[in-house]
mmCIF file of C-alpha atoms and ligand atoms in Angstrom:
data_model
loop_
_atom_site.group_PDB
_atom_site.id
_atom_site.type_symbol
_atom_site.label_atom_id
_atom_site.label_comp_id
_atom_site.label_asym_id
_atom_site.label_seq_id
_atom_site.Cartn_x
_atom_site.Cartn_y
_atom_site.Cartn_z
ATOM 1 C CA MET A 1 84.283 61.815 64.707
ATOM 2 C CA ASN A 2 82.229 61.021 67.634
ATOM 3 C CA LEU A 3 83.457 58.388 69.882
ATOM 4 C CA VAL A 4 83.339 56.317 72.853
ATOM 5 C CA LEU A 5 85.774 54.815 74.746
ATOM 6 C CA ILE A 6 84.642 51.636 77.018
ATOM 7 C CA GLY A 7 86.357 49.496 79.436
ATOM 8 C CA PRO A 8 87.209 48.394 82.822
ATOM 9 C CA PRO A 9 88.717 50.654 85.211
ATOM 10 C CA GLY A 10 92.461 50.756 84.447
ATOM 11 C CA ALA A 11 91.761 49.519 81.080
ATOM 12 C CA GLY A 12 93.933 52.148 79.715
ATOM 13 C CA LYS A 13 90.970 54.302 78.553
ATOM 14 C CA GLY A 14 92.761 57.700 79.795
ATOM 15 C CA THR A 15 96.037 56.918 78.095
ATOM 16 C CA GLN A 16 94.706 56.165 74.692
ATOM 17 C CA ALA A 17 92.415 58.638 74.609
ATOM 18 C CA SER A 18 95.374 61.290 75.117
ATOM 19 C CA MET A 19 96.680 59.753 72.256
ATOM 20 C CA ILE A 20 93.359 60.024 70.041
ATOM 21 C CA ALA A 21 92.596 63.326 71.076
ATOM 22 C CA LYS A 22 96.037 64.615 69.622
ATOM 23 C CA GLU A 23 96.133 62.417 66.468
ATOM 24 C CA PHE A 24 92.759 62.744 65.708
ATOM 25 C CA GLY A 25 91.949 66.437 66.820
ATOM 26 C CA VAL A 26 88.641 65.180 68.512
ATOM 27 C CA ARG A 27 88.183 66.503 72.215
ATOM 28 C CA HIS A 28 88.671 64.254 75.035
ATOM 29 C CA LEU A 29 85.923 64.433 77.515
ATOM 30 C CA SER A 30 86.677 62.061 80.871
ATOM 31 C CA SER A 31 83.629 61.878 83.182
ATOM 32 C CA GLY A 32 86.082 60.864 85.770
ATOM 33 C CA ASP A 33 88.164 63.585 85.412
ATOM 34 C CA VAL A 34 85.135 66.274 85.230
ATOM 35 C CA LEU A 35 83.879 64.620 88.400
ATOM 36 C CA ARG A 36 87.344 64.908 89.828
ATOM 37 C CA ALA A 37 87.956 68.754 89.238
ATOM 38 C CA GLU A 38 84.253 69.289 90.576
ATOM 39 C CA ARG A 39 85.254 67.784 93.990
ATOM 40 C CA ALA A 40 88.691 69.349 93.835
ATOM 41 C CA GLN A 41 87.157 72.649 93.702
ATOM 42 C CA GLY A 42 84.731 71.537 96.253
ATOM 43 C CA THR A 43 81.458 72.434 94.258
ATOM 44 C CA GLU A 44 77.853 71.142 95.631
ATOM 45 C CA LEU A 45 78.032 68.232 92.951
ATOM 46 C CA GLY A 46 81.550 67.627 94.072
ATOM 47 C CA ARG A 47 80.443 66.892 97.596
ATOM 48 C CA LYS A 48 77.663 64.744 96.194
ATOM 49 C CA VAL A 49 79.486 62.439 94.096
ATOM 50 C CA ALA A 50 82.640 62.127 96.681
ATOM 51 C CA GLU A 51 81.232 59.256 98.750
ATOM 52 C CA TYR A 52 79.904 57.407 95.511
ATOM 53 C CA MET A 53 83.676 57.425 93.955
ATOM 54 C CA GLY A 54 85.518 56.888 96.961
ATOM 55 C CA SER A 55 83.484 53.262 97.542
ATOM 56 C CA GLY A 56 83.932 52.624 93.809
ATOM 57 C CA LYS A 57 80.086 53.063 93.054
ATOM 58 C CA LEU A 58 78.594 54.861 90.048
ATOM 59 C CA VAL A 59 77.353 58.038 91.081
ATOM 60 C CA PRO A 60 73.598 58.276 90.228
ATOM 61 C CA ASP A 61 72.771 58.587 86.777
ATOM 62 C CA LYS A 62 70.680 61.899 87.285
ATOM 63 C CA MET A 63 73.947 63.607 88.233
ATOM 64 C CA ILE A 64 76.498 62.241 85.653
ATOM 65 C CA ILE A 65 74.045 62.929 82.866
ATOM 66 C CA GLU A 66 73.126 66.412 83.576
ATOM 67 C CA VAL A 67 76.991 67.382 83.649
ATOM 68 C CA ILE A 68 78.301 65.375 80.609
ATOM 69 C CA LEU A 69 75.527 66.277 78.279
ATOM 70 C CA ALA A 70 75.764 69.808 79.208
ATOM 71 C CA GLN A 71 79.656 69.627 78.641
ATOM 72 C CA LEU A 72 78.519 68.444 75.301
ATOM 73 C CA THR A 73 76.083 71.006 74.310
ATOM 74 C CA HIS A 74 78.110 73.596 75.045
ATOM 75 C CA GLY A 75 81.797 72.684 74.610
ATOM 76 C CA ASP A 76 84.046 72.985 71.830
ATOM 77 C CA ASP A 77 84.220 70.025 69.593
ATOM 78 C CA ALA A 78 83.874 71.024 65.886
ATOM 79 C CA GLY A 79 86.201 68.270 65.479
ATOM 80 C CA GLY A 80 84.198 66.107 67.127
ATOM 81 C CA PHE A 81 84.595 64.280 70.720
ATOM 82 C CA LEU A 82 85.813 61.268 72.653
ATOM 83 C CA LEU A 83 83.849 60.148 75.492
ATOM 84 C CA ASP A 84 86.051 58.372 77.794
ATOM 85 C CA GLY A 85 83.901 57.010 81.049
ATOM 86 C CA PHE A 86 80.694 57.853 79.886
ATOM 87 C CA PRO A 87 78.286 56.044 78.978
ATOM 88 C CA ARG A 88 78.345 53.505 81.767
ATOM 89 C CA THR A 89 74.816 52.428 82.365
ATOM 90 C CA VAL A 90 72.334 51.463 79.408
ATOM 91 C CA VAL A 91 70.314 54.773 80.986
ATOM 92 C CA GLN A 92 73.211 56.752 80.287
ATOM 93 C CA ALA A 93 73.698 55.425 76.551
ATOM 94 C CA GLU A 94 70.153 55.914 75.858
ATOM 95 C CA ARG A 95 70.011 59.696 77.068
ATOM 96 C CA LEU A 96 73.026 60.374 74.911
ATOM 97 C CA SER A 97 71.712 58.999 71.941
ATOM 98 C CA GLU A 98 68.749 60.926 72.285
ATOM 99 C CA SER A 99 70.623 63.869 72.878
ATOM 100 C CA LEU A 100 72.765 63.551 70.158
ATOM 101 C CA ASP A 101 69.627 62.938 68.034
ATOM 102 C CA LEU A 102 68.096 66.167 68.950
ATOM 103 C CA ALA A 103 71.305 67.924 67.991
ATOM 104 C CA GLY A 104 71.592 65.980 64.626
ATOM 105 C CA ARG A 105 74.727 64.171 65.518
ATOM 106 C CA SER A 106 75.396 60.828 66.160
ATOM 107 C CA LEU A 107 78.193 58.173 67.346
ATOM 108 C CA ASP A 108 80.445 57.057 64.739
ATOM 109 C CA ALA A 109 81.724 54.031 66.657
ATOM 110 C CA VAL A 110 82.571 52.599 70.359
ATOM 111 C CA MET A 111 86.056 51.260 70.770
ATOM 112 C CA GLU A 112 86.322 48.608 73.666
ATOM 113 C CA ILE A 113 89.666 47.987 75.468
ATOM 114 C CA ASP A 114 89.226 44.770 76.570
ATOM 115 C CA VAL A 115 91.671 43.766 79.481
ATOM 116 C CA PRO A 116 91.137 40.626 82.004
ATOM 117 C CA ASP A 117 90.490 41.305 85.564
ATOM 118 C CA GLU A 118 94.042 39.976 86.719
ATOM 119 C CA ALA A 119 95.824 42.583 84.597
ATOM 120 C CA ILE A 120 93.594 45.311 86.008
ATOM 121 C CA ILE A 121 94.540 45.091 89.639
ATOM 122 C CA GLN A 122 98.402 45.489 88.505
ATOM 123 C CA ARG A 123 97.927 48.408 86.512
ATOM 124 C CA ILE A 124 95.647 50.310 88.553
ATOM 125 C CA ALA A 125 98.546 49.457 91.692
ATOM 126 C CA GLY A 126 101.013 51.206 89.785
ATOM 127 C CA ARG A 127 99.008 54.316 88.514
ATOM 128 C CA ARG A 128 99.946 57.752 89.429
ATOM 129 C CA ILE A 129 98.444 60.954 88.086
ATOM 130 C CA CYS A 130 99.282 64.266 88.236
ATOM 131 C CA PRO A 131 96.807 66.152 89.983
ATOM 132 C CA GLN A 132 97.089 69.794 88.075
ATOM 133 C CA CYS A 133 96.937 68.358 84.577
ATOM 134 C CA GLN A 134 95.573 64.734 85.349
ATOM 135 C CA THR A 135 98.409 63.103 83.190
ATOM 136 C CA VAL A 136 98.648 59.581 83.867
ATOM 137 C CA TYR A 137 101.563 57.503 84.598
ATOM 138 C CA HIS A 138 102.561 53.972 85.377
ATOM 139 C CA LEU A 139 105.681 53.098 87.839
ATOM 140 C CA ASP A 140 106.677 50.345 85.063
ATOM 141 C CA ALA A 141 104.684 50.794 82.274
ATOM 142 C CA GLN A 142 104.978 54.582 81.581
ATOM 143 C CA PRO A 143 107.300 56.211 84.008
ATOM 144 C CA PRO A 144 107.719 59.972 84.246
ATOM 145 C CA ASN A 145 111.183 61.471 83.223
ATOM 146 C CA VAL A 146 111.880 62.366 86.725
ATOM 147 C CA PRO A 147 110.903 60.011 89.466
ATOM 148 C CA GLY A 148 107.404 61.385 91.355
ATOM 149 C CA LYS A 149 107.038 64.602 88.825
ATOM 150 C CA CYS A 150 104.750 65.065 86.048
ATOM 151 C CA ASP A 151 106.746 65.725 82.833
ATOM 152 C CA ARG A 152 104.158 68.740 81.801
ATOM 153 C CA ASP A 153 104.263 70.907 84.950
ATOM 154 C CA GLY A 154 106.486 69.467 87.046
ATOM 155 C CA GLU A 155 103.851 69.005 89.804
ATOM 156 C CA SER A 156 104.216 65.839 92.645
ATOM 157 C CA LEU A 157 102.581 62.678 91.415
ATOM 158 C CA ILE A 158 99.900 61.310 93.283
ATOM 159 C CA GLN A 159 97.675 57.767 93.520
ATOM 160 C CA ARG A 160 94.027 58.075 93.164
ATOM 161 C CA GLU A 161 92.209 57.646 96.596
ATOM 162 C CA ASP A 162 89.730 55.209 94.749
ATOM 163 C CA ASP A 163 92.946 53.144 93.458
ATOM 164 C CA ARG A 164 93.279 51.076 96.773
ATOM 165 C CA GLU A 165 93.223 47.237 95.931
ATOM 166 C CA THR A 166 89.265 46.810 97.909
ATOM 167 C CA THR A 167 87.849 49.616 96.283
ATOM 168 C CA VAL A 168 88.895 48.551 92.852
ATOM 169 C CA ALA A 169 87.728 45.139 93.514
ATOM 170 C CA ASP A 170 84.374 46.689 94.028
ATOM 171 C CA ARG A 171 84.999 49.165 91.011
ATOM 172 C CA LEU A 172 85.333 45.744 88.635
ATOM 173 C CA ALA A 173 81.960 44.400 90.440
ATOM 174 C CA THR A 174 80.119 47.424 89.129
ATOM 175 C CA TYR A 175 81.935 47.188 85.681
ATOM 176 C CA HIS A 176 80.401 43.785 85.212
ATOM 177 C CA GLU A 177 77.258 44.005 86.573
ATOM 178 C CA GLN A 178 76.385 47.669 85.197
ATOM 179 C CA THR A 179 78.285 48.694 82.205
ATOM 180 C CA ARG A 180 78.989 45.199 80.627
ATOM 181 C CA PRO A 181 75.122 45.827 79.455
ATOM 182 C CA VAL A 182 76.121 48.975 77.405
ATOM 183 C CA VAL A 183 78.831 47.052 75.339
ATOM 184 C CA ALA A 184 76.248 44.741 74.532
ATOM 185 C CA TRP A 185 73.525 47.491 73.701
ATOM 186 C CA TYR A 186 76.402 49.263 71.187
ATOM 187 C CA GLU A 187 77.072 45.717 69.732
ATOM 188 C CA SER A 188 73.524 45.211 68.958
ATOM 189 C CA LYS A 189 73.594 48.606 67.173
ATOM 190 C CA GLY A 190 76.361 47.593 65.074
ATOM 191 C CA LEU A 191 79.002 50.494 66.713
ATOM 192 C CA LEU A 192 81.279 48.349 68.497
ATOM 193 C CA HIS A 193 84.957 47.824 67.974
ATOM 194 C CA LYS A 194 86.726 45.708 70.396
ATOM 195 C CA VAL A 195 90.429 46.142 71.159
ATOM 196 C CA ASP A 196 92.903 43.639 72.674
ATOM 197 C CA GLY A 197 94.066 45.881 75.885
ATOM 198 C CA SER A 198 96.277 43.499 77.288
ATOM 199 C CA ARG A 199 99.292 44.430 75.268
ATOM 200 C CA SER A 200 101.614 47.254 75.251
ATOM 201 C CA VAL A 201 100.280 50.675 75.396
ATOM 202 C CA GLU A 202 101.966 51.263 72.020
ATOM 203 C CA ALA A 203 100.155 47.845 70.539
ATOM 204 C CA VAL A 204 96.773 48.873 71.805
ATOM 205 C CA SER A 205 97.407 52.580 70.360
ATOM 206 C CA ALA A 206 98.461 51.005 66.732
ATOM 207 C CA SER A 207 94.894 48.985 67.045
ATOM 208 C CA LEU A 208 92.781 51.897 67.928
ATOM 209 C CA ARG A 209 94.451 53.858 65.368
ATOM 210 C CA GLN A 210 93.976 51.376 62.719
ATOM 211 C CA VAL A 211 89.910 51.260 63.716
ATOM 212 C CA LEU A 212 89.978 55.289 63.512
ATOM 213 C CA GLN A 213 91.639 55.277 60.176
ATOM 214 C CA GLY A 214 89.215 52.851 58.839
ATOM 215 C CA LEU A 215 86.466 55.020 59.801
ATOM 216 C CA CYS A 216 87.966 58.088 58.081
ATOM 217 C CA GLY A 217 88.430 55.764 54.882
ATOM 218 C CA GLU A 218 92.199 56.193 54.786
HETATM 219 P P1 AP5 B 1 86.919 57.055 85.988
HETATM 220 O O1 AP5 B 1 87.654 58.085 86.288
HETATM 221 O O2 AP5 B 1 86.329 56.984 84.739
HETATM 222 O O3 AP5 B 1 87.525 55.466 86.311
HETATM 223 P P2 AP5 B 1 87.710 54.092 85.795
HETATM 224 O O4 AP5 B 1 86.869 53.869 84.509
HETATM 225 O O5 AP5 B 1 87.756 53.363 86.715
HETATM 226 O O6 AP5 B 1 88.805 54.038 84.837
HETATM 227 P P3 AP5 B 1 90.206 54.457 85.168
HETATM 228 O O7 AP5 B 1 90.483 55.999 85.094
HETATM 229 O O8 AP5 B 1 90.611 54.360 86.591
HETATM 230 O O9 AP5 B 1 90.873 53.777 84.066
HETATM 231 P P4 AP5 B 1 91.371 54.040 82.748
HETATM 232 O O10 AP5 B 1 90.838 53.033 81.624
HETATM 233 O O11 AP5 B 1 91.466 55.551 82.561
HETATM 234 O O12 AP5 B 1 92.916 53.837 82.957
HETATM 235 P P5 AP5 B 1 94.205 54.522 82.536
HETATM 236 O O13 AP5 B 1 94.869 55.236 81.353
HETATM 237 O O14 AP5 B 1 94.503 55.625 83.721
HETATM 238 O O15 AP5 B 1 85.681 56.782 87.177
HETATM 239 C C1 AP5 B 1 86.095 57.074 88.610
HETATM 240 C C2 AP5 B 1 84.544 57.049 89.285
HETATM 241 O O16 AP5 B 1 83.910 58.358 88.622
HETATM 242 C C3 AP5 B 1 83.791 56.078 89.095
HETATM 243 O O17 AP5 B 1 84.297 54.663 89.921
HETATM 244 C C4 AP5 B 1 82.520 56.481 89.360
HETATM 245 O O18 AP5 B 1 82.370 56.425 90.729
HETATM 246 C C5 AP5 B 1 82.760 57.920 88.732
HETATM 247 N N1 AP5 B 1 82.058 58.088 87.457
HETATM 248 C C6 AP5 B 1 82.797 58.314 86.550
HETATM 249 N N2 AP5 B 1 82.080 58.035 85.198
HETATM 250 C C7 AP5 B 1 80.730 57.870 85.687
HETATM 251 C C8 AP5 B 1 79.694 57.739 84.863
HETATM 252 N N3 AP5 B 1 79.574 57.682 83.367
HETATM 253 N N4 AP5 B 1 78.625 57.273 85.607
HETATM 254 C C9 AP5 B 1 78.713 57.125 86.916
HETATM 255 N N5 AP5 B 1 79.819 57.127 87.720
HETATM 256 C C10 AP5 B 1 80.547 57.651 86.854
HETATM 257 O O19 AP5 B 1 95.325 53.452 82.951
HETATM 258 C C11 AP5 B 1 95.623 52.523 84.012
HETATM 259 C C12 AP5 B 1 97.144 52.500 84.203
HETATM 260 O O20 AP5 B 1 97.389 51.617 83.542
HETATM 261 C C13 AP5 B 1 97.959 53.910 84.210
HETATM 262 O O21 AP5 B 1 99.051 53.698 85.372
HETATM 263 C C14 AP5 B 1 98.350 53.502 83.028
HETATM 264 O O22 AP5 B 1 99.850 54.202 82.510
HETATM 265 C C15 AP5 B 1 98.739 51.759 82.733
HETATM 266 N N6 AP5 B 1 98.471 51.355 81.273
HETATM 267 C C16 AP5 B 1 97.375 51.685 80.885
HETATM 268 N N7 AP5 B 1 97.493 50.848 79.735
HETATM 269 C C17 AP5 B 1 98.523 49.964 79.664
HETATM 270 C C18 AP5 B 1 98.992 49.074 79.012
HETATM 271 N N8 AP5 B 1 98.629 48.728 77.442
HETATM 272 N N9 AP5 B 1 100.329 48.371 79.414
HETATM 273 C C19 AP5 B 1 100.273 48.611 80.818
HETATM 274 N N10 AP5 B 1 99.991 49.575 81.536
HETATM 275 C C20 AP5 B 1 99.152 50.465 80.680
HETATM 276 MG MG1 MG B 2 90.499 57.106 83.385
#
């Protein structure tokens, strides 16, 4: 299955992508994680994107399209892929579609996790991540077993630098302006499945699982 997960910042894309990748055997590719890894390694791309990411703006299409399409072309995704955070503009969606066409592949579904803006602020304020393996936690909704430590590798958890309240407002504005049209674009192509993301992690997982089982014909 080739899938796209779309939704506002803090909607739970990363959280749900981990579940889907594990249960359905698809490769999870998060554009944000890819960019954060470039930044952590101090690559040329990482230095170029740092300012955009820190201010809640999208990085230019040209930069992100190249890096994500390269990962899709060269990565091991025999079981399919799950894109999280890409595409985020209509130009990115068009380029993805062209690239898949050329490779004789196509998308099976685009799943939108819909969460109202008011809930986003609270989710992002409580988010902590592992800088090593990128596992996502929440102080209340998904706390680690040992406070402040990653369950998987014991690393000290950190707060993302773009999770400050002022930056979150900018990220939300960017989402409404540039990414909502992508949702409409996929809807017009009959690929969109909308899920109410304002419920518990488990309830959202159950709805996504139902969509995917429907696609698998189970
Ligand atoms: P990116 O890393 O993709 O950030 P984002 O889209 O803002 O999404 P987040 O990762 O913040 O949220 P999420 O939906 O994954 O939620 P999570 O599961 O963590 O992008 C970062 C930046 O990179 C962008 O701003 C941009 O600059 C750049 N970029 C990336 N892709 C780009 C592209 N394609 N084009 C241009 N620029 C690009 O959950 C959030 C919190 O809520 C967690 O604490 C979690 O535990 C909790 N939670 C999750 N689900 C629930 C629930 N149901 N109930 C309660 N709490 C929950
Ligand atoms: Mg994420």
